[in-house]
Tab-separated table of N, CA and C in Angstrom:
chain	number	residue	atom	x	y	z
A	251	UNK	N	-15.042	-5.146	15.477
A	251	UNK	CA	-13.676	-4.692	15.314
A	251	UNK	C	-13.252	-4.899	13.862
A	252	UNK	N	-12.475	-3.962	13.372
A	252	UNK	CA	-11.819	-4.100	12.081
A	252	UNK	C	-10.328	-3.870	12.293
A	253	UNK	N	-9.518	-4.560	11.531
A	253	UNK	CA	-8.071	-4.384	11.589
A	253	UNK	C	-7.641	-3.766	10.267
A	254	UNK	N	-6.911	-2.638	10.343
A	254	UNK	CA	-6.453	-1.947	9.150
A	254	UNK	C	-4.942	-1.781	9.201
A	255	UNK	N	-4.326	-1.787	8.047
A	255	UNK	CA	-2.885	-1.626	7.937
A	255	UNK	C	-2.522	-0.144	7.927
A	256	UNK	N	-1.467	0.210	8.681
A	256	UNK	CA	-0.947	1.578	8.726
A	256	UNK	C	0.536	1.514	8.385
A	257	UNK	N	0.927	2.191	7.327
A	257	UNK	CA	2.306	2.195	6.843
A	257	UNK	C	2.987	3.519	7.184
A	258	UNK	N	4.300	3.498	7.275
A	258	UNK	CA	5.069	4.717	7.506
A	258	UNK	C	6.127	4.831	6.421
A	259	UNK	N	6.221	6.004	5.826
A	259	UNK	CA	7.183	6.295	4.766
A	259	UNK	C	8.117	7.410	5.225
A	260	UNK	N	9.149	7.658	4.441
A	260	UNK	CA	10.097	8.730	4.736
A	260	UNK	C	10.101	9.734	3.588
A	261	UNK	N	8.934	10.370	3.379
A	261	UNK	CA	8.833	11.392	2.351
A	261	UNK	C	8.184	10.929	1.053
A	262	UNK	N	7.852	9.642	0.929
A	262	UNK	CA	7.249	9.124	-0.297
A	262	UNK	C	5.782	8.760	-0.134
A	263	UNK	N	5.195	9.078	0.992
A	263	UNK	CA	3.833	8.653	1.295
A	263	UNK	C	2.825	9.123	0.243
A	264	UNK	N	2.865	10.402	-0.104
A	264	UNK	CA	1.883	10.929	-1.051
A	264	UNK	C	2.012	10.260	-2.415
A	265	UNK	N	3.222	10.112	-2.917
A	265	UNK	CA	3.432	9.461	-4.213
A	265	UNK	C	2.957	8.012	-4.169
A	266	UNK	N	3.280	7.314	-3.088
A	266	UNK	CA	2.861	5.918	-2.957
A	266	UNK	C	1.343	5.812	-2.954
A	267	UNK	N	0.675	6.636	-2.175
A	267	UNK	CA	-0.774	6.515	-2.054
A	267	UNK	C	-1.513	6.999	-3.297
A	268	UNK	N	-0.968	7.967	-4.006
A	268	UNK	CA	-1.568	8.327	-5.292
A	268	UNK	C	-1.489	7.135	-6.243
A	269	UNK	N	-0.372	6.424	-6.212
A	269	UNK	CA	-0.206	5.239	-7.056
A	269	UNK	C	-1.135	4.111	-6.613
A	270	UNK	N	-1.238	3.891	-5.305
A	270	UNK	CA	-2.125	2.829	-4.818
A	270	UNK	C	-3.576	3.125	-5.184
A	271	UNK	N	-3.980	4.376	-5.104
A	271	UNK	CA	-5.349	4.744	-5.484
A	271	UNK	C	-5.568	4.486	-6.971
A	272	UNK	N	-4.554	4.757	-7.787
A	272	UNK	CA	-4.647	4.487	-9.219
A	272	UNK	C	-4.802	2.985	-9.478
A	273	UNK	N	-4.052	2.167	-8.749
A	273	UNK	CA	-4.085	0.714	-8.947
A	273	UNK	C	-5.317	0.059	-8.329
A	274	UNK	N	-5.676	0.481	-7.133
A	274	UNK	CA	-6.715	-0.198	-6.367
A	274	UNK	C	-8.084	0.463	-6.467
A	275	UNK	N	-8.115	1.705	-6.960
A	275	UNK	CA	-9.372	2.454	-6.960
A	275	UNK	C	-9.585	3.057	-5.578
A	276	UNK	N	-10.798	3.459	-5.305
A	276	UNK	CA	-11.116	4.025	-4.005
A	276	UNK	C	-10.892	5.519	-3.958
A	277	UNK	N	-10.966	6.050	-2.748
A	277	UNK	CA	-10.822	7.492	-2.559
A	277	UNK	C	-9.758	7.784	-1.507
A	278	UNK	N	-9.089	8.914	-1.683
A	278	UNK	CA	-8.013	9.331	-0.777
A	278	UNK	C	-8.444	10.528	0.056
A	279	UNK	N	-8.066	10.500	1.332
A	279	UNK	CA	-8.142	11.671	2.206
A	279	UNK	C	-6.736	11.881	2.725
A	280	UNK	N	-6.197	13.094	2.556
A	280	UNK	CA	-4.805	13.350	2.894
A	280	UNK	C	-4.672	14.674	3.631
A	281	UNK	N	-3.847	14.664	4.678
A	281	UNK	CA	-3.499	15.898	5.397
A	281	UNK	C	-1.983	15.975	5.493
A	282	UNK	N	-1.447	17.111	5.069
A	282	UNK	CA	-0.008	17.341	5.199
A	282	UNK	C	0.302	17.904	6.587
A	283	UNK	N	1.537	17.745	6.997
A	283	UNK	CA	1.941	18.240	8.316
A	283	UNK	C	1.729	19.747	8.426
A	284	UNK	N	1.938	20.465	7.337
A	284	UNK	CA	1.763	21.914	7.347
A	284	UNK	C	0.309	22.349	7.410
A	285	UNK	N	-0.630	21.435	7.236
A	285	UNK	CA	-2.061	21.741	7.290
A	285	UNK	C	-2.684	21.388	8.638
A	286	UNK	N	-1.905	20.764	9.493
A	286	UNK	CA	-2.448	20.301	10.772
A	286	UNK	C	-2.502	21.436	11.800
A	287	UNK	N	-3.296	21.272	12.842
A	287	UNK	CA	-3.322	22.275	13.909
A	287	UNK	C	-1.968	22.431	14.607
A	288	UNK	N	-1.091	21.434	14.456
A	288	UNK	CA	0.237	21.471	15.078
A	288	UNK	C	1.324	21.961	14.117
A	289	UNK	N	0.938	22.534	12.979
A	289	UNK	CA	1.908	22.962	11.962
A	289	UNK	C	2.976	23.895	12.525
A	290	UNK	N	2.625	24.723	13.479
A	290	UNK	CA	3.589	25.645	14.078
A	290	UNK	C	4.691	24.943	14.839
A	291	UNK	N	4.462	23.684	15.211
A	291	UNK	CA	5.460	22.906	15.946
A	291	UNK	C	6.282	22.005	15.033
A	292	UNK	N	6.050	22.102	13.726
A	292	UNK	CA	6.749	21.261	12.758
A	292	UNK	C	7.674	22.140	11.923
A	293	UNK	N	8.956	21.774	11.810
A	293	UNK	CA	9.863	22.575	10.972
A	293	UNK	C	9.308	22.712	9.554
A	294	UNK	N	9.495	23.875	8.971
A	294	UNK	CA	8.909	24.181	7.666
A	294	UNK	C	9.294	23.176	6.581
A	295	UNK	N	10.503	22.633	6.636
A	295	UNK	CA	10.923	21.683	5.595
A	295	UNK	C	10.110	20.385	5.639
A	296	UNK	N	9.323	20.168	6.704
A	296	UNK	CA	8.481	18.975	6.823
A	296	UNK	C	7.011	19.265	6.506
A	297	UNK	N	6.665	20.496	6.197
A	297	UNK	CA	5.256	20.857	5.990
A	297	UNK	C	4.598	20.119	4.832
A	298	UNK	N	5.354	19.726	3.815
A	298	UNK	CA	4.767	19.004	2.684
A	298	UNK	C	4.647	17.502	2.935
A	299	UNK	N	5.233	17.018	4.007
A	299	UNK	CA	5.117	15.587	4.320
A	299	UNK	C	3.694	15.263	4.764
A	300	UNK	N	3.339	14.005	4.608
A	300	UNK	CA	1.984	13.565	4.933
A	300	UNK	C	1.878	13.256	6.421
A	301	UNK	N	0.938	13.925	7.081
A	301	UNK	CA	0.653	13.628	8.484
A	301	UNK	C	-0.231	12.388	8.578
A	302	UNK	N	-1.202	12.287	7.664
A	302	UNK	CA	-2.088	11.124	7.639
A	302	UNK	C	-2.754	11.045	6.280
A	303	UNK	N	-2.822	9.832	5.732
A	303	UNK	CA	-3.558	9.574	4.505
A	303	UNK	C	-4.354	8.293	4.693
A	304	UNK	N	-5.524	8.263	4.098
A	304	UNK	CA	-6.383	7.086	4.165
A	304	UNK	C	-6.907	6.796	2.764
A	305	UNK	N	-6.651	5.593	2.282
A	305	UNK	CA	-7.230	5.108	1.033
A	305	UNK	C	-8.390	4.203	1.419
A	306	UNK	N	-9.590	4.584	1.002
A	306	UNK	CA	-10.790	3.792	1.283
A	306	UNK	C	-11.215	3.091	0.010
A	307	UNK	N	-11.283	1.767	0.077
A	307	UNK	CA	-11.747	0.936	-1.028
A	307	UNK	C	-12.873	0.078	-0.472
A	308	UNK	N	-14.112	0.426	-0.829
A	308	UNK	CA	-15.258	-0.258	-0.219
A	308	UNK	C	-15.259	0.013	1.264
A	309	UNK	N	-15.256	-1.052	2.075
A	309	UNK	CA	-15.198	-0.869	3.526
A	309	UNK	C	-13.802	-1.171	4.081
A	310	UNK	N	-12.808	-1.185	3.198
A	310	UNK	CA	-11.425	-1.463	3.590
A	310	UNK	C	-10.623	-0.164	3.614
A	311	UNK	N	-9.687	-0.075	4.550
A	311	UNK	CA	-8.838	1.104	4.670
A	311	UNK	C	-7.373	0.697	4.627
A	312	UNK	N	-6.575	1.493	3.937
A	312	UNK	CA	-5.126	1.414	3.993
A	312	UNK	C	-4.679	2.815	4.373
A	313	UNK	N	-3.932	2.928	5.467
A	313	UNK	CA	-3.566	4.247	5.995
A	313	UNK	C	-2.054	4.364	6.113
A	314	UNK	N	-1.586	5.614	6.199
A	314	UNK	CA	-0.142	5.829	6.297
A	314	UNK	C	0.170	7.264	6.674
A	315	UNK	N	1.463	7.494	6.912
A	315	UNK	CA	2.002	8.834	7.104
A	315	UNK	C	3.476	8.800	6.737
A	316	UNK	N	4.065	9.977	6.640
A	316	UNK	CA	5.517	10.090	6.546
A	316	UNK	C	6.066	10.168	7.961
A	317	UNK	N	7.366	9.945	8.101
A	317	UNK	CA	7.995	10.072	9.407
A	317	UNK	C	7.925	11.526	9.870
A	318	UNK	N	7.947	11.698	11.152
A	318	UNK	CA	7.944	13.036	11.755
A	318	UNK	C	9.377	13.488	11.977
A	319	UNK	N	9.598	14.788	12.122
A	319	UNK	CA	10.949	15.293	12.350
A	319	UNK	C	11.623	14.583	13.522
A	320	UNK	N	12.855	14.179	13.295
A	320	UNK	CA	13.632	13.548	14.348
A	320	UNK	C	13.427	12.046	14.478
A	321	UNK	N	12.486	11.490	13.728
A	321	UNK	CA	12.256	10.047	13.798
A	321	UNK	C	13.201	9.321	12.850
A	322	UNK	N	13.828	8.267	13.334
A	322	UNK	CA	14.656	7.435	12.469
A	322	UNK	C	13.738	6.596	11.584
A	323	UNK	N	14.174	6.321	10.377
A	323	UNK	CA	13.377	5.509	9.457
A	323	UNK	C	14.192	4.318	9.005
A	324	UNK	N	13.659	3.139	9.216
A	324	UNK	CA	14.353	1.914	8.843
A	324	UNK	C	13.623	1.144	7.751
A	325	UNK	N	12.643	1.764	7.129
A	325	UNK	CA	11.880	1.085	6.089
A	325	UNK	C	10.745	0.263	6.680
A	326	UNK	N	9.980	-0.332	5.806
A	326	UNK	CA	8.860	-1.179	6.220
A	326	UNK	C	9.379	-2.608	6.202
A	327	UNK	N	9.376	-3.244	7.368
A	327	UNK	CA	9.987	-4.569	7.490
A	327	UNK	C	9.033	-5.542	8.167
A	328	UNK	N	9.108	-6.786	7.731
A	328	UNK	CA	8.407	-7.854	8.435
A	328	UNK	C	6.903	-7.890	8.261
A	329	UNK	N	6.372	-7.186	7.249
A	329	UNK	CA	4.926	-7.182	7.030
A	329	UNK	C	4.649	-7.012	5.547
A	330	UNK	N	3.483	-7.470	5.118
A	330	UNK	CA	3.032	-7.295	3.740
A	330	UNK	C	1.568	-6.910	3.743
A	331	UNK	N	1.173	-6.136	2.756
A	331	UNK	CA	-0.234	-5.871	2.521
A	331	UNK	C	-0.724	-7.023	1.652
A	332	UNK	N	-1.747	-7.722	2.103
A	332	UNK	CA	-2.247	-8.887	1.397
A	332	UNK	C	-3.572	-8.555	0.722
A	333	UNK	N	-3.621	-8.779	-0.583
A	333	UNK	CA	-4.837	-8.538	-1.351
A	333	UNK	C	-5.460	-9.875	-1.729
A	334	UNK	N	-6.704	-10.069	-1.350
A	334	UNK	CA	-7.455	-11.261	-1.724
A	334	UNK	C	-8.346	-10.869	-2.901
A	335	UNK	N	-8.085	-11.421	-4.083
A	335	UNK	CA	-8.841	-11.046	-5.277
A	335	UNK	C	-9.715	-12.198	-5.749
A	336	UNK	N	-10.721	-11.872	-6.554
A	336	UNK	CA	-11.732	-12.857	-6.933
A	336	UNK	C	-11.473	-13.563	-8.247
A	337	UNK	N	-10.556	-13.030	-9.082
A	337	UNK	CA	-10.339	-13.712	-10.360
A	337	UNK	C	-8.916	-13.483	-10.856
A	338	UNK	N	-8.492	-14.361	-11.750
A	338	UNK	CA	-7.128	-14.330	-12.266
A	338	UNK	C	-6.816	-13.043	-13.027
A	339	UNK	N	-7.698	-12.541	-13.895
A	339	UNK	CA	-7.357	-11.282	-14.578
A	339	UNK	C	-7.089	-10.127	-13.606
A	340	UNK	N	-7.860	-10.046	-12.521
A	340	UNK	CA	-7.614	-8.989	-11.524
A	340	UNK	C	-6.287	-9.223	-10.807
A	341	UNK	N	-5.969	-10.474	-10.489
A	341	UNK	CA	-4.673	-10.791	-9.869
A	341	UNK	C	-3.533	-10.381	-10.791
A	342	UNK	N	-3.673	-10.690	-12.070
A	342	UNK	CA	-2.630	-10.339	-13.042
A	342	UNK	C	-2.487	-8.826	-13.186
A	343	UNK	N	-3.605	-8.111	-13.229
A	343	UNK	CA	-3.568	-6.646	-13.362
A	343	UNK	C	-2.869	-6.011	-12.169
A	344	UNK	N	-3.257	-6.422	-10.968
A	344	UNK	CA	-2.668	-5.854	-9.754
A	344	UNK	C	-1.194	-6.216	-9.626
A	345	UNK	N	-0.853	-7.436	-9.944
A	345	UNK	CA	0.548	-7.868	-9.876
A	345	UNK	C	1.410	-7.024	-10.812
A	346	UNK	N	0.956	-6.872	-12.041
A	346	UNK	CA	1.727	-6.090	-13.025
A	346	UNK	C	1.886	-4.648	-12.561
A	347	UNK	N	0.808	-4.041	-12.087
A	347	UNK	CA	0.847	-2.630	-11.690
A	347	UNK	C	1.667	-2.409	-10.427
A	348	UNK	N	1.398	-3.164	-9.387
A	348	UNK	CA	2.037	-2.905	-8.095
A	348	UNK	C	3.493	-3.368	-8.033
A	349	UNK	N	3.854	-4.393	-8.793
A	349	UNK	CA	5.238	-4.882	-8.743
A	349	UNK	C	6.177	-4.102	-9.665
A	350	UNK	N	5.621	-3.278	-10.561
A	350	UNK	CA	6.454	-2.522	-11.512
A	350	UNK	C	7.470	-1.659	-10.768
A	351	UNK	N	8.726	-1.846	-11.085
A	351	UNK	CA	9.793	-1.064	-10.467
A	351	UNK	C	10.206	-1.559	-9.093
A	352	UNK	N	9.605	-2.652	-8.641
A	352	UNK	CA	9.937	-3.214	-7.334
A	352	UNK	C	10.773	-4.470	-7.479
A	353	UNK	N	10.753	-5.313	-6.453
A	353	UNK	CA	11.482	-6.578	-6.501
A	353	UNK	C	10.516	-7.717	-6.188
A	354	UNK	N	10.582	-8.744	-6.997
A	354	UNK	CA	9.658	-9.870	-6.887
A	354	UNK	C	10.325	-10.997	-6.115
A	355	UNK	N	9.649	-11.457	-5.070
A	355	UNK	CA	10.126	-12.611	-4.331
A	355	UNK	C	9.515	-13.899	-4.884
A	356	UNK	N	8.257	-13.827	-5.348
A	356	UNK	CA	7.579	-14.976	-5.953
A	356	UNK	C	6.668	-14.470	-7.055
A	357	UNK	N	6.950	-14.881	-8.280
A	357	UNK	CA	6.128	-14.491	-9.429
A	357	UNK	C	4.687	-14.942	-9.220
A	358	UNK	N	3.746	-14.265	-9.856
A	358	UNK	CA	2.345	-14.668	-9.817
A	358	UNK	C	2.224	-16.037	-10.479
A	359	UNK	N	1.709	-16.993	-9.729
A	359	UNK	CA	1.647	-18.366	-10.234
A	359	UNK	C	0.626	-19.184	-9.454
A	360	UNK	N	0.279	-20.337	-10.018
A	360	UNK	CA	-0.587	-21.282	-9.322
A	360	UNK	C	0.220	-21.945	-8.207
A	361	UNK	N	-0.431	-22.181	-7.080
A	361	UNK	CA	0.187	-22.887	-5.959
A	361	UNK	C	-0.774	-23.978	-5.492
A	362	UNK	N	-0.366	-24.762	-4.509
A	362	UNK	CA	-1.266	-25.798	-4.005
A	362	UNK	C	-2.424	-25.213	-3.212
A	363	UNK	N	-2.324	-23.948	-2.767
A	363	UNK	CA	-3.400	-23.337	-1.999
A	363	UNK	C	-4.202	-22.298	-2.780
A	364	UNK	N	-3.721	-21.898	-3.943
A	364	UNK	CA	-4.387	-20.799	-4.648
A	364	UNK	C	-4.284	-20.962	-6.159
A	365	UNK	N	-5.283	-20.417	-6.843
A	365	UNK	CA	-5.241	-20.364	-8.301
A	365	UNK	C	-4.078	-19.487	-8.748
A	366	UNK	N	-3.856	-18.379	-8.010
A	366	UNK	CA	-2.702	-17.511	-8.249
A	366	UNK	C	-2.247	-16.906	-6.923
A	367	UNK	N	-0.922	-16.769	-6.789
A	367	UNK	CA	-0.325	-16.151	-5.611
A	367	UNK	C	0.983	-15.499	-6.032
A	368	UNK	N	1.293	-14.345	-5.427
A	368	UNK	CA	2.564	-13.656	-5.679
A	368	UNK	C	2.995	-12.916	-4.423
A	369	UNK	N	4.302	-12.723	-4.295
A	369	UNK	CA	4.891	-11.908	-3.223
A	369	UNK	C	5.929	-10.987	-3.855
A	370	UNK	N	5.878	-9.700	-3.481
A	370	UNK	CA	6.829	-8.746	-4.032
A	370	UNK	C	6.894	-7.518	-3.135
A	371	UNK	N	7.913	-6.716	-3.362
A	371	UNK	CA	8.070	-5.424	-2.705
A	371	UNK	C	7.954	-4.372	-3.789
A	372	UNK	N	7.079	-3.389	-3.568
A	372	UNK	CA	6.873	-2.372	-4.601
A	372	UNK	C	8.008	-1.358	-4.600
A	373	UNK	N	7.944	-0.419	-5.521
A	373	UNK	CA	9.015	0.568	-5.679
A	373	UNK	C	9.123	1.532	-4.506
A	374	UNK	N	8.133	1.513	-3.600
A	374	UNK	CA	8.161	2.362	-2.409
A	374	UNK	C	8.637	1.596	-1.170
A	375	UNK	N	8.986	0.320	-1.335
A	375	UNK	CA	9.480	-0.483	-0.225
A	375	UNK	C	8.406	-1.203	0.563
A	376	UNK	N	7.185	-1.255	0.040
A	376	UNK	CA	6.078	-1.934	0.722
A	376	UNK	C	5.945	-3.352	0.192
A	377	UNK	N	5.873	-4.319	1.107
A	377	UNK	CA	5.660	-5.707	0.733
A	377	UNK	C	4.192	-5.963	0.426
A	378	UNK	N	3.941	-6.753	-0.604
A	378	UNK	CA	2.585	-7.102	-1.017
A	378	UNK	C	2.490	-8.601	-1.257
A	379	UNK	N	1.311	-9.132	-1.037
A	379	UNK	CA	0.961	-10.484	-1.452
A	379	UNK	C	-0.372	-10.383	-2.192
A	380	UNK	N	-0.465	-11.089	-3.298
A	380	UNK	CA	-1.724	-11.185	-4.028
A	380	UNK	C	-2.136	-12.645	-3.993
A	381	UNK	N	-3.363	-12.886	-3.576
A	381	UNK	CA	-3.864	-14.243	-3.448
A	381	UNK	C	-5.231	-14.344	-4.123
A	382	UNK	N	-5.370	-15.329	-4.985
A	382	UNK	CA	-6.646	-15.624	-5.635
A	382	UNK	C	-6.920	-17.095	-5.373
A	383	UNK	N	-7.753	-17.389	-4.375
A	383	UNK	CA	-8.049	-18.785	-4.002
A	383	UNK	C	-8.648	-19.553	-5.170
A	384	UNK	N	-9.815	-19.070	-5.604
A	384	UNK	CA	-10.547	-19.712	-6.695
A	384	UNK	C	-11.005	-18.608	-7.629
A	385	UNK	N	-10.783	-18.800	-8.915
A	385	UNK	CA	-11.201	-17.803	-9.888
A	385	UNK	C	-12.726	-17.783	-9.975
A	386	UNK	N	-13.334	-16.714	-9.477
A	386	UNK	CA	-14.794	-16.582	-9.455
A	386	UNK	C	-15.382	-16.606	-10.862
A	387	UNK	N	-14.583	-16.262	-11.874
A	387	UNK	CA	-15.075	-16.298	-13.251
A	387	UNK	C	-15.235	-17.726	-13.759
A	388	UNK	N	-14.474	-18.648	-13.148
A	388	UNK	CA	-14.494	-20.027	-13.610
A	388	UNK	C	-15.347	-20.927	-12.730
A	389	UNK	N	-15.750	-20.414	-11.542
A	389	UNK	CA	-16.613	-21.180	-10.659
A	389	UNK	C	-15.971	-22.017	-9.697
């Protein structure tokens, strides 16, 4: 079994995932609502919304979609995407990139459990945690 995170956006899914692919690397597979076999059942103003997107980084997946017509959207609440990184420079790079334009709850810093840890919400409303237990560059 593998557990993967699935996020829901309200029209910002494609922009968010293009940005995540830029920051995290990997490859994107994306289908818009207007490209699906059910496109005829979706109002035309929703055809550009994302029906499903998958960012594959190694053997890890981050998936998402935009809301469907008639669905209420309350934002992403009560969850964070947690990144476990191997060294401080990578933690710093990801923190700087992903937190830009968002709100920081805890700056990237040393803690009693990690060489570096941070918590923030990105500009798309997604919560993130970056954790670097031990800097692999330092041993």
